[in-house]
Coordinates of C-alpha atoms in Angstrom, one line a residue:
Chain A
G75 CA -11.7 12.9 39.4
N76 CA -13.0 9.6 40.6
S77 CA -12.6 8.7 44.2
V78 CA -13.6 6.3 47.0
T79 CA -14.3 7.1 50.6
Q80 CA -14.3 4.5 53.3
M81 CA -15.1 4.7 57.0
E82 CA -12.2 5.3 59.2
G83 CA -11.0 2.4 61.3
P84 CA -10.1 0.5 63.3
V85 CA -13.4 -1.4 63.7
T86 CA -13.3 -3.7 66.7
L87 CA -16.0 -6.3 67.1
S88 CA -16.6 -9.4 69.1
E89 CA -17.0 -12.7 67.4
E90 CA -20.4 -13.3 65.9
A91 CA -21.2 -9.6 65.7
F92 CA -22.7 -7.9 62.7
L93 CA -20.3 -6.0 60.4
T94 CA -20.8 -3.0 58.2
I95 CA -18.0 -1.1 56.6
N96 CA -19.2 1.9 54.7
C97 CA -18.0 2.8 51.3
T98 CA -19.1 5.7 49.0
Y99 CA -17.7 6.7 45.6
T100 CA -17.6 9.5 43.2
A101 CA -17.4 8.6 39.5
T102 CA -18.4 9.6 36.1
G103 CA -19.9 6.8 34.0
Y104 CA -20.6 3.4 35.4
P105 CA -17.5 1.9 37.2
S106 CA -17.3 -1.6 38.5
L107 CA -16.9 -1.8 42.3
F108 CA -14.8 -4.1 44.4
W109 CA -13.9 -5.1 47.9
Y110 CA -10.4 -6.4 48.5
V111 CA -9.1 -7.9 51.7
Q112 CA -5.5 -7.8 53.0
Y113 CA -4.7 -10.3 55.8
P114 CA -1.8 -9.5 58.1
G115 CA 1.5 -9.8 56.2
E116 CA -0.2 -10.8 53.0
G117 CA -1.1 -9.4 49.6
L118 CA -4.5 -8.2 48.4
Q119 CA -7.2 -10.7 47.6
L120 CA -10.4 -10.0 45.7
L121 CA -13.3 -10.5 48.1
L122 CA -16.2 -9.6 45.9
K123 CA -17.3 -7.3 43.1
A124 CA -20.3 -5.8 41.3
T125 CA -20.4 -4.5 37.8
K126 CA -23.7 -2.5 37.6
A127 CA -26.3 -0.9 39.7
D128 CA -28.3 -3.2 42.0
D129 CA -25.8 -6.0 41.6
K130 CA -25.0 -7.8 44.8
G131 CA -21.5 -9.3 45.2
S132 CA -21.0 -12.0 47.8
N133 CA -18.3 -14.3 49.0
K134 CA -17.4 -16.1 52.3
G135 CA -20.5 -14.6 54.0
F136 CA -19.7 -11.1 53.0
E137 CA -22.1 -9.1 50.8
A138 CA -22.2 -5.6 49.2
T139 CA -24.8 -4.1 46.9
Y140 CA -24.0 -1.5 44.2
R141 CA -26.3 1.4 45.0
K142 CA -26.2 4.0 42.3
E143 CA -28.8 6.3 43.9
T144 CA -26.6 6.6 47.0
T145 CA -23.3 6.0 45.3
S146 CA -22.5 3.4 47.9
F147 CA -21.1 -0.1 48.1
H148 CA -21.2 -1.0 51.8
L149 CA -19.6 -4.3 53.0
E150 CA -21.7 -6.4 55.4
K151 CA -21.3 -9.7 57.2
G152 CA -23.9 -11.2 59.5
S153 CA -21.5 -12.9 61.9
V154 CA -17.8 -12.2 61.9
Q155 CA -15.1 -14.5 63.0
V156 CA -11.6 -13.9 64.4
S157 CA -10.2 -15.1 61.1
D158 CA -11.9 -12.1 59.4
S159 CA -9.5 -9.7 61.1
A160 CA -7.8 -7.9 58.2
V161 CA -7.7 -4.6 56.3
Y162 CA -10.6 -4.2 53.9
F163 CA -10.3 -1.9 50.8
C164 CA -13.1 -0.6 48.7
A165 CA -12.2 0.2 45.1
L166 CA -13.6 1.2 41.8
S167 CA -12.3 0.6 38.3
D168 CA -11.6 4.1 36.9
Q169 CA -12.7 3.5 33.4
G170 CA -12.9 0.9 30.8
G171 CA -10.5 0.2 28.0
A172 CA -6.7 -0.1 28.1
T173 CA -6.3 2.8 30.6
N174 CA -8.3 1.2 33.3
K175 CA -6.9 1.5 36.8
L176 CA -8.2 0.8 40.3
I177 CA -8.8 3.6 42.7
F178 CA -8.8 2.5 46.3
G179 CA -10.2 3.8 49.5
T180 CA -7.9 4.3 52.5
G181 CA -8.7 0.9 53.9
T182 CA -10.5 -0.1 57.1
L183 CA -8.8 -2.3 59.7
L184 CA -11.2 -4.8 61.2
A185 CA -10.1 -6.5 64.5
V186 CA -12.4 -9.3 65.7
Q187 CA -12.0 -10.4 69.3
P188 CA -12.9 -13.9 70.6
Chain B
D248 CA -0.3 -22.7 41.0
T249 CA 0.7 -19.1 41.7
A250 CA -1.3 -16.7 39.6
V251 CA 0.8 -13.5 40.2
S252 CA 4.2 -13.9 41.7
Q253 CA 6.7 -11.3 42.8
T254 CA 10.4 -11.6 43.8
P255 CA 11.8 -10.8 46.2
K256 CA 9.3 -10.7 49.0
Y257 CA 11.5 -8.6 51.2
L258 CA 14.2 -6.1 50.1
V259 CA 16.4 -4.1 52.5
T260 CA 18.9 -1.8 51.0
Q261 CA 20.9 1.4 51.5
M262 CA 20.0 4.8 50.2
G263 CA 21.5 5.5 46.8
N264 CA 21.4 1.9 45.6
D265 CA 19.7 0.6 42.5
K266 CA 17.3 -2.4 42.9
S267 CA 14.8 -4.4 40.8
I268 CA 11.6 -6.2 41.7
K269 CA 10.2 -8.8 39.3
C270 CA 6.6 -9.8 38.6
E271 CA 5.2 -12.7 36.6
Q272 CA 1.7 -13.8 35.9
N273 CA 0.6 -17.1 34.5
L274 CA -3.0 -16.1 33.9
G275 CA -2.6 -15.1 30.3
H276 CA -3.7 -11.5 31.0
D277 CA -2.7 -8.7 28.7
T278 CA -2.5 -5.9 31.2
M279 CA -0.3 -5.6 34.3
Y280 CA 0.2 -2.9 37.0
W281 CA 2.5 -1.7 39.7
Y282 CA 0.9 -0.2 42.8
K283 CA 2.6 1.3 45.9
Q284 CA 1.3 0.9 49.4
D285 CA 2.6 3.4 51.9
S286 CA 3.1 3.0 55.7
K287 CA -0.6 4.0 56.2
K288 CA -1.8 1.3 53.9
F289 CA -2.8 3.7 51.2
L290 CA -2.6 2.1 47.8
K291 CA -1.9 4.1 44.6
I292 CA -1.3 3.0 41.1
M293 CA 2.2 3.7 39.6
F294 CA 2.3 2.1 36.1
S295 CA 0.3 0.0 33.8
Y296 CA 1.4 -2.0 30.7
N297 CA -0.8 -3.5 28.1
N298 CA 0.8 -6.0 25.8
K299 CA 4.3 -4.8 26.7
E300 CA 3.3 -1.1 26.1
L301 CA 3.3 1.5 28.8
I302 CA -0.2 3.0 29.1
I303 CA -0.4 4.6 32.5
N304 CA 2.4 6.5 34.3
E305 CA 1.0 8.2 37.3
T306 CA 3.6 11.0 37.8
V307 CA 6.1 8.6 39.3
P308 CA 9.7 9.9 39.6
N309 CA 11.8 8.9 36.6
R310 CA 14.1 7.0 39.0
F311 CA 11.4 4.3 38.7
S312 CA 11.5 2.5 35.3
P313 CA 9.2 -0.4 34.6
K314 CA 10.1 -2.9 31.9
S315 CA 7.9 -5.5 30.3
P316 CA 9.9 -8.1 28.3
D317 CA 6.7 -10.0 27.4
K318 CA 3.1 -9.7 28.5
A319 CA 3.6 -12.2 31.3
H320 CA 6.3 -10.1 33.0
L321 CA 6.5 -6.6 34.4
N322 CA 9.6 -5.7 36.3
L323 CA 10.3 -2.5 38.3
H324 CA 13.7 -1.0 38.5
I325 CA 14.5 1.8 40.9
N326 CA 17.6 3.9 40.7
S327 CA 19.1 6.0 43.5
L328 CA 16.8 4.7 46.2
E329 CA 15.5 7.2 48.7
L330 CA 14.1 6.8 52.2
G331 CA 10.7 7.7 50.9
D332 CA 10.7 4.8 48.6
S333 CA 10.2 2.4 51.5
A334 CA 6.8 0.8 51.0
V335 CA 5.1 -2.4 49.8
Y336 CA 5.0 -2.7 46.1
F337 CA 2.2 -4.8 44.5
C338 CA 2.1 -6.2 41.0
A339 CA -1.3 -7.0 39.5
S340 CA -2.7 -8.3 36.3
R341 CA -6.1 -7.7 34.8
T342 CA -8.8 -9.7 33.0
M343 CA -11.9 -8.6 31.2
T344 CA -13.5 -12.0 31.2
G345 CA -16.7 -12.9 33.0
G346 CA -18.2 -9.4 32.3
A347 CA -16.1 -7.7 35.0
D348 CA -12.9 -5.8 34.8
T349 CA -10.9 -7.5 37.6
Q350 CA -7.4 -7.2 38.8
Y351 CA -5.5 -9.9 40.7
F352 CA -2.6 -9.0 42.9
G353 CA 0.7 -10.5 43.8
P354 CA 1.9 -11.0 47.4
G355 CA 3.8 -7.8 47.5
T356 CA 7.4 -6.8 47.9
R357 CA 8.3 -5.0 51.1
L358 CA 11.1 -2.5 50.3
T359 CA 13.0 -0.9 53.2
V360 CA 15.5 1.8 52.4
L361 CA 18.0 2.5 55.2

């Protein structure tokens, strides 16, 4: 079945460091890909998305490119801030139509130190 | 304006009790979901409803019974609560507009079974 694999955390960085969180997927067909963020004590927020190969999703300085050849959707940010500390989830939409569901990776905890 | 809301935010109860969690979305979406997040932050789908009809049931014990009185509401009733039911439960609703199949999450309900 379809699945998402994320790099294990926690990832600890200093403020203004470069961030990469790796995400690879296994899927039949052409799923949409997502990054969600969960700040401490809060729910999930959609961070960015991409719907087809070579699409780049971006938001709040974060970017991810849908790479079909490597089945990857790595999350990057050029300069992280303390306020970016959160758990980041990579996800794919399982299939189109009424039975669509999101399949999540295990989440990666990012801790940014001042 | 709250897009997807859940009540209560926290729920502490004894084993064997019956409890309900409510979810409402004011986004006009047709499809709603319940996800469970365990203590390791892993997220897994439980149920999905489309226009008040159950379309996904991911082998959840039948102690869990979702109910959708209308397409803006999806409630979750849990009978005979067990310790292992302790988790954060997220409601989500789904749109297909803008060319991407996207789900929006509520703030979560933290259930603790003692």
